PDB file of C-alpha atoms in Angstrom:
ATOM      1  CA  MET E 527      15.161  20.083 -16.122  1.00  0.00           C
ATOM      2  CA  ALA E 528      12.570  17.402 -15.145  1.00  0.00           C
ATOM      3  CA  GLY E 529      13.644  16.248 -11.704  1.00  0.00           C
ATOM      4  CA  THR E 530      16.406  18.921 -11.439  1.00  0.00           C
ATOM      5  CA  ALA E 531      14.429  22.363 -11.508  1.00  0.00           C
ATOM      6  CA  GLY E 532      13.747  22.372  -7.461  1.00  0.00           C
ATOM      7  CA  CYS E 533      17.328  22.385  -7.196  1.00  0.00           C
ATOM      8  CA  ALA E 534      18.310  25.627  -9.204  1.00  0.00           C
ATOM      9  CA  ALA E 535      16.547  28.954  -9.298  1.00  0.00           C
ATOM     10  CA  ASP E 536      15.507  30.733 -12.283  1.00  0.00           C
ATOM     11  CA  THR E 537      15.718  27.391 -14.445  1.00  0.00           C
ATOM     12  CA  PRO E 538      15.113  28.369 -17.806  1.00  0.00           C
ATOM     13  CA  GLU E 539      12.049  27.260 -19.862  1.00  0.00           C
ATOM     14  CA  ALA E 540      11.946  23.776 -21.327  1.00  0.00           C
ATOM     15  CA  THR E 541      12.495  23.846 -24.867  1.00  0.00           C
ATOM     16  CA  PRO E 542      12.158  20.700 -27.398  1.00  0.00           C
ATOM     17  CA  LEU E 543      15.318  19.171 -27.796  1.00  0.00           C
ATOM     18  CA  GLU E 544      17.127  17.692 -30.848  1.00  0.00           C
ATOM     19  CA  GLY E 545      17.763  13.967 -30.368  1.00  0.00           C
ATOM     20  CA  TYR E 546      21.337  12.760 -29.502  1.00  0.00           C
ATOM     21  CA  ASP E 547      22.410   9.451 -29.907  1.00  0.00           C
ATOM     22  CA  SER E 548      25.953   9.755 -28.291  1.00  0.00           C
ATOM     23  CA  TYR E 549      27.645  12.259 -25.691  1.00  0.00           C
ATOM     24  CA  VAL E 550      31.339  12.567 -24.816  1.00  0.00           C
ATOM     25  CA  ALA E 551      32.203  14.779 -21.789  1.00  0.00           C
ATOM     26  CA  LEU E 552      35.670  16.637 -21.255  1.00  0.00           C
ATOM     27  CA  GLY E 553      36.985  18.748 -18.507  1.00  0.00           C
ATOM     28  CA  ASP E 554      37.859  19.460 -15.096  1.00  0.00           C
ATOM     29  CA  SER E 555      36.867  18.854 -11.747  1.00  0.00           C
ATOM     30  CA  PHE E 556      34.140  21.468 -11.894  1.00  0.00           C
ATOM     31  CA  THR E 557      32.692  19.059 -14.738  1.00  0.00           C
ATOM     32  CA  ALA E 558      33.847  16.036 -12.700  1.00  0.00           C
ATOM     33  CA  GLY E 559      32.204  16.611  -9.601  1.00  0.00           C
ATOM     34  CA  PRO E 560      34.385  15.523  -6.979  1.00  0.00           C
ATOM     35  CA  GLY E 561      32.936  14.840  -3.652  1.00  0.00           C
ATOM     36  CA  ILE E 562      29.254  14.981  -4.684  1.00  0.00           C
ATOM     37  CA  PRO E 563      27.346  11.724  -3.905  1.00  0.00           C
ATOM     38  CA  PRO E 564      27.400   9.181  -5.740  1.00  0.00           C
ATOM     39  CA  GLN E 565      31.022   8.617  -6.291  1.00  0.00           C
ATOM     40  CA  THR E 566      32.235   5.854  -7.974  1.00  0.00           C
ATOM     41  CA  GLN E 567      34.497   3.489  -5.650  1.00  0.00           C
ATOM     42  CA  GLY E 568      38.171   3.484  -7.271  1.00  0.00           C
ATOM     43  CA  ASP E 569      37.371   6.262  -9.824  1.00  0.00           C
ATOM     44  CA  PRO E 570      40.500   8.508 -10.013  1.00  0.00           C
ATOM     45  CA  CYS E 571      39.207  11.128 -11.359  1.00  0.00           C
ATOM     46  CA  GLY E 572      36.212  11.610  -8.737  1.00  0.00           C
ATOM     47  CA  ARG E 573      33.461  11.773 -11.059  1.00  0.00           C
ATOM     48  CA  SER E 574      29.855  11.960  -9.507  1.00  0.00           C
ATOM     49  CA  GLY E 575      27.189  10.138 -10.738  1.00  0.00           C
ATOM     50  CA  SER E 576      25.457  13.529 -10.475  1.00  0.00           C
ATOM     51  CA  ASN E 577      27.293  15.842 -12.156  1.00  0.00           C
ATOM     52  CA  TYR E 578      25.989  18.110 -15.069  1.00  0.00           C
ATOM     53  CA  PRO E 579      26.976  15.603 -18.156  1.00  0.00           C
ATOM     54  CA  THR E 580      25.519  12.574 -16.207  1.00  0.00           C
ATOM     55  CA  LEU E 581      22.204  14.840 -15.475  1.00  0.00           C
ATOM     56  CA  VAL E 582      22.351  15.967 -19.225  1.00  0.00           C
ATOM     57  CA  ALA E 583      22.976  12.477 -20.521  1.00  0.00           C
ATOM     58  CA  ALA E 584      19.714  11.399 -18.325  1.00  0.00           C
ATOM     59  CA  GLU E 585      17.368  14.166 -19.689  1.00  0.00           C
ATOM     60  CA  LEU E 586      18.262  13.354 -23.176  1.00  0.00           C
ATOM     61  CA  ALA E 587      18.039   9.832 -22.855  1.00  0.00           C
ATOM     62  CA  ILE E 588      21.360   9.270 -24.218  1.00  0.00           C
ATOM     63  CA  THR E 589      22.481   5.726 -23.233  1.00  0.00           C
ATOM     64  CA  ASP E 590      25.832   6.038 -25.510  1.00  0.00           C
ATOM     65  CA  PHE E 591      27.376   8.501 -22.979  1.00  0.00           C
ATOM     66  CA  VAL E 592      31.134   8.745 -21.816  1.00  0.00           C
ATOM     67  CA  ASP E 593      32.202  11.069 -18.952  1.00  0.00           C
ATOM     68  CA  VAL E 594      36.274  11.316 -19.231  1.00  0.00           C
ATOM     69  CA  SER E 595      36.260  14.835 -17.199  1.00  0.00           C
ATOM     70  CA  CYS E 596      39.072  14.362 -14.447  1.00  0.00           C
ATOM     71  CA  SER E 597      39.721  16.284 -11.610  1.00  0.00           C
ATOM     72  CA  ALA E 598      43.000  18.220 -11.749  1.00  0.00           C
ATOM     73  CA  ALA E 599      42.974  18.009 -15.668  1.00  0.00           C
ATOM     74  CA  ASP E 600      44.506  20.952 -17.608  1.00  0.00           C
ATOM     75  CA  SER E 601      44.347  21.166 -21.367  1.00  0.00           C
ATOM     76  CA  THR E 602      47.400  19.093 -21.594  1.00  0.00           C
ATOM     77  CA  ALA E 603      45.240  16.118 -20.386  1.00  0.00           C
ATOM     78  CA  PHE E 604      43.340  16.210 -23.559  1.00  0.00           C
ATOM     79  CA  THR E 605      46.232  14.943 -25.813  1.00  0.00           C
ATOM     80  CA  LEU E 606      48.706  12.903 -23.183  1.00  0.00           C
ATOM     81  CA  PRO E 607      47.887  10.768 -20.308  1.00  0.00           C
ATOM     82  CA  GLN E 608      46.976  12.530 -16.927  1.00  0.00           C
ATOM     83  CA  THR E 609      48.671  11.125 -13.578  1.00  0.00           C
ATOM     84  CA  THR E 610      45.586  11.740 -11.191  1.00  0.00           C
ATOM     85  CA  PHE E 611      46.580  12.883  -7.509  1.00  0.00           C
ATOM     86  CA  GLY E 612      46.251   9.302  -5.992  1.00  0.00           C
ATOM     87  CA  GLY E 613      48.643   8.229  -8.838  1.00  0.00           C
ATOM     88  CA  ALA E 614      46.781   6.507 -11.504  1.00  0.00           C
ATOM     89  CA  THR E 615      47.133   7.101 -15.068  1.00  0.00           C
ATOM     90  CA  VAL E 616      44.334   7.684 -17.114  1.00  0.00           C
ATOM     91  CA  PRO E 617      44.296   7.846 -21.026  1.00  0.00           C
ATOM     92  CA  PRO E 618      43.968  11.236 -22.891  1.00  0.00           C
ATOM     93  CA  GLN E 619      40.338  12.825 -22.742  1.00  0.00           C
ATOM     94  CA  TYR E 620      40.612  13.133 -26.511  1.00  0.00           C
ATOM     95  CA  ASP E 621      40.566   9.181 -26.949  1.00  0.00           C
ATOM     96  CA  ALA E 622      36.804   8.796 -26.016  1.00  0.00           C
ATOM     97  CA  LEU E 623      36.204  10.894 -29.437  1.00  0.00           C
ATOM     98  CA  ARG E 624      34.305   8.948 -32.135  1.00  0.00           C
ATOM     99  CA  THR E 625      33.659   9.521 -35.829  1.00  0.00           C
ATOM    100  CA  ASP E 626      30.139   9.342 -34.996  1.00  0.00           C
ATOM    101  CA  THR E 627      30.021  11.079 -31.596  1.00  0.00           C
ATOM    102  CA  GLU E 628      26.985  13.532 -32.045  1.00  0.00           C
ATOM    103  CA  LEU E 629      27.526  15.855 -28.547  1.00  0.00           C
ATOM    104  CA  VAL E 630      30.443  16.869 -26.637  1.00  0.00           C
ATOM    105  CA  THR E 631      30.542  19.215 -23.907  1.00  0.00           C
ATOM    106  CA  VAL E 632      33.998  20.681 -22.764  1.00  0.00           C
ATOM    107  CA  GLY E 633      34.846  22.809 -19.406  1.00  0.00           C
ATOM    108  CA  ILE E 634      38.450  23.547 -19.266  1.00  0.00           C
ATOM    109  CA  GLY E 635      41.083  26.378 -18.625  1.00  0.00           C
ATOM    110  CA  GLY E 636      40.952  26.718 -14.524  1.00  0.00           C
ATOM    111  CA  ASN E 637      44.007  24.735 -14.259  1.00  0.00           C
ATOM    112  CA  ASP E 638      45.639  25.935 -17.003  1.00  0.00           C
ATOM    113  CA  ILE E 639      45.810  29.269 -15.612  1.00  0.00           C
ATOM    114  CA  GLY E 640      45.985  28.593 -11.687  1.00  0.00           C
ATOM    115  CA  LEU E 641      42.946  29.071 -10.564  1.00  0.00           C
ATOM    116  CA  VAL E 642      42.527  27.077  -7.708  1.00  0.00           C
ATOM    117  CA  GLN E 643      45.856  27.862  -6.824  1.00  0.00           C
ATOM    118  CA  LEU E 644      45.377  31.868  -7.000  1.00  0.00           C
ATOM    119  CA  ALA E 645      42.285  31.148  -4.747  1.00  0.00           C
ATOM    120  CA  LEU E 646      44.302  29.620  -2.019  1.00  0.00           C
ATOM    121  CA  GLY E 647      47.050  32.257  -2.587  1.00  0.00           C
ATOM    122  CA  CYS E 648      44.292  34.754  -1.679  1.00  0.00           C
ATOM    123  CA  VAL E 649      43.343  33.445   1.655  1.00  0.00           C
ATOM    124  CA  ASN E 650      44.433  35.253   4.781  1.00  0.00           C
ATOM    125  CA  LEU E 651      43.142  33.930   8.352  1.00  0.00           C
ATOM    126  CA  ALA E 652      43.816  37.830   9.618  1.00  0.00           C
ATOM    127  CA  ALA E 653      42.252  40.826   8.875  1.00  0.00           C
ATOM    128  CA  PRO E 654      44.111  43.402   7.037  1.00  0.00           C
ATOM    129  CA  PRO E 655      47.021  44.591   7.268  1.00  0.00           C
ATOM    130  CA  GLN E 656      48.161  41.268   8.563  1.00  0.00           C
ATOM    131  CA  GLY E 657      49.055  39.152   5.720  1.00  0.00           C
ATOM    132  CA  ALA E 658      49.552  39.589   2.015  1.00  0.00           C
ATOM    133  CA  SER E 659      46.888  41.017  -0.397  1.00  0.00           C
ATOM    134  CA  CYS E 660      46.907  38.567  -3.662  1.00  0.00           C
ATOM    135  CA  ALA E 661      45.210  41.298  -5.308  1.00  0.00           C
ATOM    136  CA  VAL E 662      48.913  43.341  -5.113  1.00  0.00           C
ATOM    137  CA  THR E 663      50.931  40.399  -5.128  1.00  0.00           C
ATOM    138  CA  ASN E 664      49.956  39.233  -8.535  1.00  0.00           C
ATOM    139  CA  THR E 665      49.928  42.739 -10.011  1.00  0.00           C
ATOM    140  CA  ALA E 666      53.209  43.681  -8.628  1.00  0.00           C
ATOM    141  CA  GLY E 667      55.454  45.727 -11.294  1.00  0.00           C
ATOM    142  CA  GLY E 668      52.194  46.980 -12.929  1.00  0.00           C
ATOM    143  CA  THR E 669      51.851  43.360 -14.954  1.00  0.00           C
ATOM    144  CA  ASP E 670      48.904  41.116 -14.046  1.00  0.00           C
ATOM    145  CA  ARG E 671      50.305  37.940 -14.275  1.00  0.00           C
ATOM    146  CA  PHE E 672      47.019  36.135 -14.431  1.00  0.00           C
ATOM    147  CA  ASP E 673      45.482  38.637 -16.772  1.00  0.00           C
ATOM    148  CA  GLU E 674      48.827  37.250 -19.176  1.00  0.00           C
ATOM    149  CA  ALA E 675      48.042  33.810 -18.393  1.00  0.00           C
ATOM    150  CA  ILE E 676      44.665  34.001 -19.569  1.00  0.00           C
ATOM    151  CA  ASP E 677      45.615  35.419 -22.762  1.00  0.00           C
ATOM    152  CA  THR E 678      48.040  33.394 -23.510  1.00  0.00           C
ATOM    153  CA  PHE E 679      46.141  30.340 -22.976  1.00  0.00           C
ATOM    154  CA  ALA E 680      42.828  31.952 -25.258  1.00  0.00           C
ATOM    155  CA  PRO E 681      44.095  30.321 -28.466  1.00  0.00           C
ATOM    156  CA  THR E 682      43.947  26.636 -26.769  1.00  0.00           C
ATOM    157  CA  TYR E 683      40.143  26.746 -26.770  1.00  0.00           C
ATOM    158  CA  ASP E 684      40.131  27.068 -30.579  1.00  0.00           C
ATOM    159  CA  THR E 685      42.897  24.274 -30.776  1.00  0.00           C
ATOM    160  CA  VAL E 686      40.636  22.040 -29.032  1.00  0.00           C
ATOM    161  CA  VAL E 687      37.619  22.964 -31.193  1.00  0.00           C
ATOM    162  CA  ASP E 688      39.679  22.163 -34.012  1.00  0.00           C
ATOM    163  CA  GLU E 689      40.785  18.720 -32.411  1.00  0.00           C
ATOM    164  CA  ILE E 690      37.080  17.910 -31.793  1.00  0.00           C
ATOM    165  CA  ARG E 691      36.193  18.525 -35.122  1.00  0.00           C
ATOM    166  CA  ARG E 692      38.829  16.480 -36.982  1.00  0.00           C
ATOM    167  CA  ARG E 693      37.985  13.519 -34.363  1.00  0.00           C
ATOM    168  CA  SER E 694      34.235  13.845 -34.362  1.00  0.00           C
ATOM    169  CA  PRO E 695      33.167  16.126 -37.474  1.00  0.00           C
ATOM    170  CA  ASP E 696      29.526  16.051 -36.949  1.00  0.00           C
ATOM    171  CA  ALA E 697      29.454  16.917 -33.332  1.00  0.00           C
ATOM    172  CA  ARG E 698      27.863  19.791 -31.539  1.00  0.00           C
ATOM    173  CA  ILE E 699      30.422  21.588 -29.459  1.00  0.00           C
ATOM    174  CA  VAL E 700      29.488  23.208 -26.067  1.00  0.00           C
ATOM    175  CA  LEU E 701      31.934  25.156 -23.972  1.00  0.00           C
ATOM    176  CA  VAL E 702      31.026  25.494 -20.492  1.00  0.00           C
ATOM    177  CA  GLY E 703      31.998  28.370 -18.575  1.00  0.00           C
ATOM    178  CA  TYR E 704      32.969  28.783 -14.924  1.00  0.00           C
ATOM    179  CA  PRO E 705      30.512  29.742 -12.602  1.00  0.00           C
ATOM    180  CA  THR E 706      30.497  32.644  -9.958  1.00  0.00           C
ATOM    181  CA  GLY E 707      33.096  31.769  -6.857  1.00  0.00           C
ATOM    182  CA  ILE E 708      32.711  34.317  -4.611  1.00  0.00           C
ATOM    183  CA  ARG E 709      30.827  38.100  -4.708  1.00  0.00           C
ATOM    184  CA  ASP E 710      32.600  41.069  -5.467  1.00  0.00           C
ATOM    185  CA  GLY E 711      33.889  42.319  -2.074  1.00  0.00           C
ATOM    186  CA  GLY E 712      33.496  38.653  -0.565  1.00  0.00           C
ATOM    187  CA  CYS E 713      32.313  38.055   3.031  1.00  0.00           C
ATOM    188  CA  PHE E 714      35.327  38.329   5.477  1.00  0.00           C
ATOM    189  CA  PRO E 715      35.551  36.465   7.813  1.00  0.00           C
ATOM    190  CA  GLN E 716      32.955  34.084   6.563  1.00  0.00           C
ATOM    191  CA  GLN E 717      35.641  33.368   3.699  1.00  0.00           C
ATOM    192  CA  ARG E 718      38.860  34.116   4.510  1.00  0.00           C
ATOM    193  CA  ILE E 719      39.481  36.208   1.570  1.00  0.00           C
ATOM    194  CA  TRP E 720      40.001  39.936   1.986  1.00  0.00           C
ATOM    195  CA  PRO E 721      37.577  42.433  -0.046  1.00  0.00           C
ATOM    196  CA  ASP E 722      39.591  43.760  -2.742  1.00  0.00           C
ATOM    197  CA  ASP E 723      41.101  40.153  -3.044  1.00  0.00           C
ATOM    198  CA  ALA E 724      37.264  38.457  -3.487  1.00  0.00           C
ATOM    199  CA  THR E 725      36.640  41.131  -6.378  1.00  0.00           C
ATOM    200  CA  TYR E 726      40.291  40.623  -8.058  1.00  0.00           C
ATOM    201  CA  LEU E 727      39.438  36.424  -7.853  1.00  0.00           C
ATOM    202  CA  GLN E 728      36.258  36.821  -9.390  1.00  0.00           C
ATOM    203  CA  ALA E 729      37.519  39.267 -12.094  1.00  0.00           C
ATOM    204  CA  LYS E 730      39.709  36.351 -13.077  1.00  0.00           C
ATOM    205  CA  ILE E 731      37.225  34.129 -13.213  1.00  0.00           C
ATOM    206  CA  ASP E 732      35.196  36.630 -15.706  1.00  0.00           C
ATOM    207  CA  ARG E 733      38.337  37.392 -17.485  1.00  0.00           C
ATOM    208  CA  LEU E 734      38.383  33.482 -18.479  1.00  0.00           C
ATOM    209  CA  ASN E 735      34.770  33.204 -18.944  1.00  0.00           C
ATOM    210  CA  THR E 736      34.984  35.954 -21.561  1.00  0.00           C
ATOM    211  CA  VAL E 737      37.841  34.408 -23.156  1.00  0.00           C
ATOM    212  CA  MET E 738      35.985  31.352 -23.621  1.00  0.00           C
ATOM    213  CA  ARG E 739      33.014  32.818 -24.975  1.00  0.00           C
ATOM    214  CA  GLU E 740      35.183  35.217 -27.508  1.00  0.00           C
ATOM    215  CA  GLN E 741      36.513  31.823 -28.455  1.00  0.00           C
ATOM    216  CA  ALA E 742      33.612  29.863 -28.681  1.00  0.00           C
ATOM    217  CA  GLU E 743      31.969  32.469 -31.083  1.00  0.00           C
ATOM    218  CA  ALA E 744      34.995  33.032 -33.313  1.00  0.00           C
ATOM    219  CA  ALA E 745      34.883  29.191 -33.639  1.00  0.00           C
ATOM    220  CA  GLY E 746      31.334  28.733 -34.309  1.00  0.00           C
ATOM    221  CA  VAL E 747      30.445  26.619 -31.221  1.00  0.00           C
ATOM    222  CA  ASP E 748      28.132  26.877 -28.492  1.00  0.00           C
ATOM    223  CA  TYR E 749      29.145  28.655 -25.144  1.00  0.00           C
ATOM    224  CA  VAL E 750      27.356  27.943 -22.146  1.00  0.00           C
ATOM    225  CA  ASP E 751      27.456  31.116 -19.298  1.00  0.00           C
ATOM    226  CA  LEU E 752      27.128  30.147 -15.702  1.00  0.00           C
ATOM    227  CA  ARG E 753      28.228  33.244 -14.290  1.00  0.00           C
ATOM    228  CA  ASP E 754      24.823  35.166 -14.355  1.00  0.00           C
ATOM    229  CA  SER E 755      23.041  32.253 -13.417  1.00  0.00           C
ATOM    230  CA  THR E 756      25.051  31.592 -10.192  1.00  0.00           C
ATOM    231  CA  ARG E 757      25.006  35.140  -9.140  1.00  0.00           C
ATOM    232  CA  GLY E 758      23.793  35.206  -5.323  1.00  0.00           C
ATOM    233  CA  HIS E 759      24.853  31.315  -4.762  1.00  0.00           C
ATOM    234  CA  ASP E 760      28.502  31.829  -4.298  1.00  0.00           C
ATOM    235  CA  ALA E 761      30.703  30.568  -1.338  1.00  0.00           C
ATOM    236  CA  CYS E 762      29.485  33.651   0.548  1.00  0.00           C
ATOM    237  CA  ALA E 763      25.677  32.686   0.358  1.00  0.00           C
ATOM    238  CA  ASP E 764      23.757  30.833   3.029  1.00  0.00           C
ATOM    239  CA  PRO E 765      24.119  27.093   2.900  1.00  0.00           C
ATOM    240  CA  ASP E 766      20.778  26.723   1.641  1.00  0.00           C
ATOM    241  CA  ASN E 767      21.393  29.118  -1.414  1.00  0.00           C
ATOM    242  CA  ARG E 768      25.073  27.965  -1.607  1.00  0.00           C
ATOM    243  CA  TRP E 769      25.911  26.323  -5.181  1.00  0.00           C
ATOM    244  CA  MET E 770      29.791  27.016  -4.953  1.00  0.00           C
ATOM    245  CA  GLU E 771      31.781  25.709  -1.974  1.00  0.00           C
ATOM    246  CA  GLY E 772      33.984  27.938   0.160  1.00  0.00           C
ATOM    247  CA  LEU E 773      36.688  26.870   2.136  1.00  0.00           C
ATOM    248  CA  GLN E 774      34.711  24.793   4.377  1.00  0.00           C
ATOM    249  CA  VAL E 775      32.190  22.421   2.971  1.00  0.00           C
ATOM    250  CA  THR E 776      28.866  22.785   3.826  1.00  0.00           C
ATOM    251  CA  ALA E 777      27.360  20.171   1.148  1.00  0.00           C
ATOM    252  CA  GLY E 778      28.611  17.288  -0.351  1.00  0.00           C
ATOM    253  CA  ALA E 779      31.683  18.183  -2.447  1.00  0.00           C
ATOM    254  CA  ILE E 780      35.168  19.732  -2.167  1.00  0.00           C
ATOM    255  CA  PRO E 781      36.247  23.046  -1.114  1.00  0.00           C
ATOM    256  CA  LEU E 782      36.370  26.009  -3.989  1.00  0.00           C
ATOM    257  CA  HIS E 783      34.138  23.726  -6.422  1.00  0.00           C
ATOM    258  CA  PRO E 784      30.186  23.645  -7.180  1.00  0.00           C
ATOM    259  CA  ASN E 785      28.373  21.442  -5.305  1.00  0.00           C
ATOM    260  CA  ALA E 786      24.974  19.402  -6.462  1.00  0.00           C
ATOM    261  CA  ALA E 787      22.649  22.113  -6.631  1.00  0.00           C
ATOM    262  CA  GLY E 788      25.590  24.035  -8.489  1.00  0.00           C
ATOM    263  CA  HIS E 789      25.848  20.771 -11.086  1.00  0.00           C
ATOM    264  CA  HIS E 790      22.082  20.948 -11.321  1.00  0.00           C
ATOM    265  CA  ASN E 791      21.899  24.533 -12.455  1.00  0.00           C
ATOM    266  CA  ALA E 792      24.933  23.532 -14.754  1.00  0.00           C
ATOM    267  CA  ALA E 793      22.846  20.920 -16.516  1.00  0.00           C
ATOM    268  CA  ASP E 794      19.891  23.192 -16.828  1.00  0.00           C
ATOM    269  CA  ARG E 795      21.724  25.698 -18.643  1.00  0.00           C
ATOM    270  CA  VAL E 796      23.566  23.373 -21.092  1.00  0.00           C
ATOM    271  CA  LEU E 797      20.193  21.974 -21.869  1.00  0.00           C
ATOM    272  CA  ALA E 798      18.947  25.429 -22.469  1.00  0.00           C
ATOM    273  CA  GLU E 799      21.467  26.139 -24.860  1.00  0.00           C
ATOM    274  CA  LEU E 800      20.584  22.696 -26.718  1.00  0.00           C
ATOM    275  CA  GLY E 801      17.412  23.465 -26.920  1.00  0.00           C
ATOM    276  CA  ASP E 802      17.945  27.221 -28.349  1.00  0.00           C
TER     277      ASP E 802
END
């Protein structure tokens, strides 16, 4: 990607891209980029001026670009107004779609299944056996409540695609997955998540990504995988190679979210998919 390849390793080779005149970005905080400069003053959703949708729009020279992604959004924020953490109310994200919209990216699902809450529930300040394991707690009784939540949510992706097609029948739709959050086994005590819990947490992120990919394929839309390209750049990586922030932020972002380098990588992957 012009001007961004130096920020993300293993950037796919440039491919001639189809032209798009209009682009709408839907999604949650992993799309919006809260905490990443530049932040628009007064924006209740915490959207960054260098999040991956903005970078994609700039690379494709799309002037008719609308980013309605919003921190803390779940899929209900697509159809209903969302009340943000600051108390502001923002319109349903679907309202940005028009009949002539040509490109739509979607990053959603993490808040529907409680992904950030899961990560926070895995934090332990002390080493085992002090504290409680989130892997054990969430699989008590032989049922994994996060697997159940992900599987229950899965058909929502098809519903989202159907509604986008209804409102923007000619749009190319791209579902964007979640990046690697933490490596298997973690890096306790650098990140205060026990080894088994780190593996469990990443397994739930992987499961959500798998479900998103399967639903995208079934619906005949594009899916952008961020899992493989972000290996080694998770919250356990050295700060210079870290694209996902941990509990203590080392670059402009918020905890447990991608930083600017992570968004550059996501933009490169989206552009590679569009050029495929």
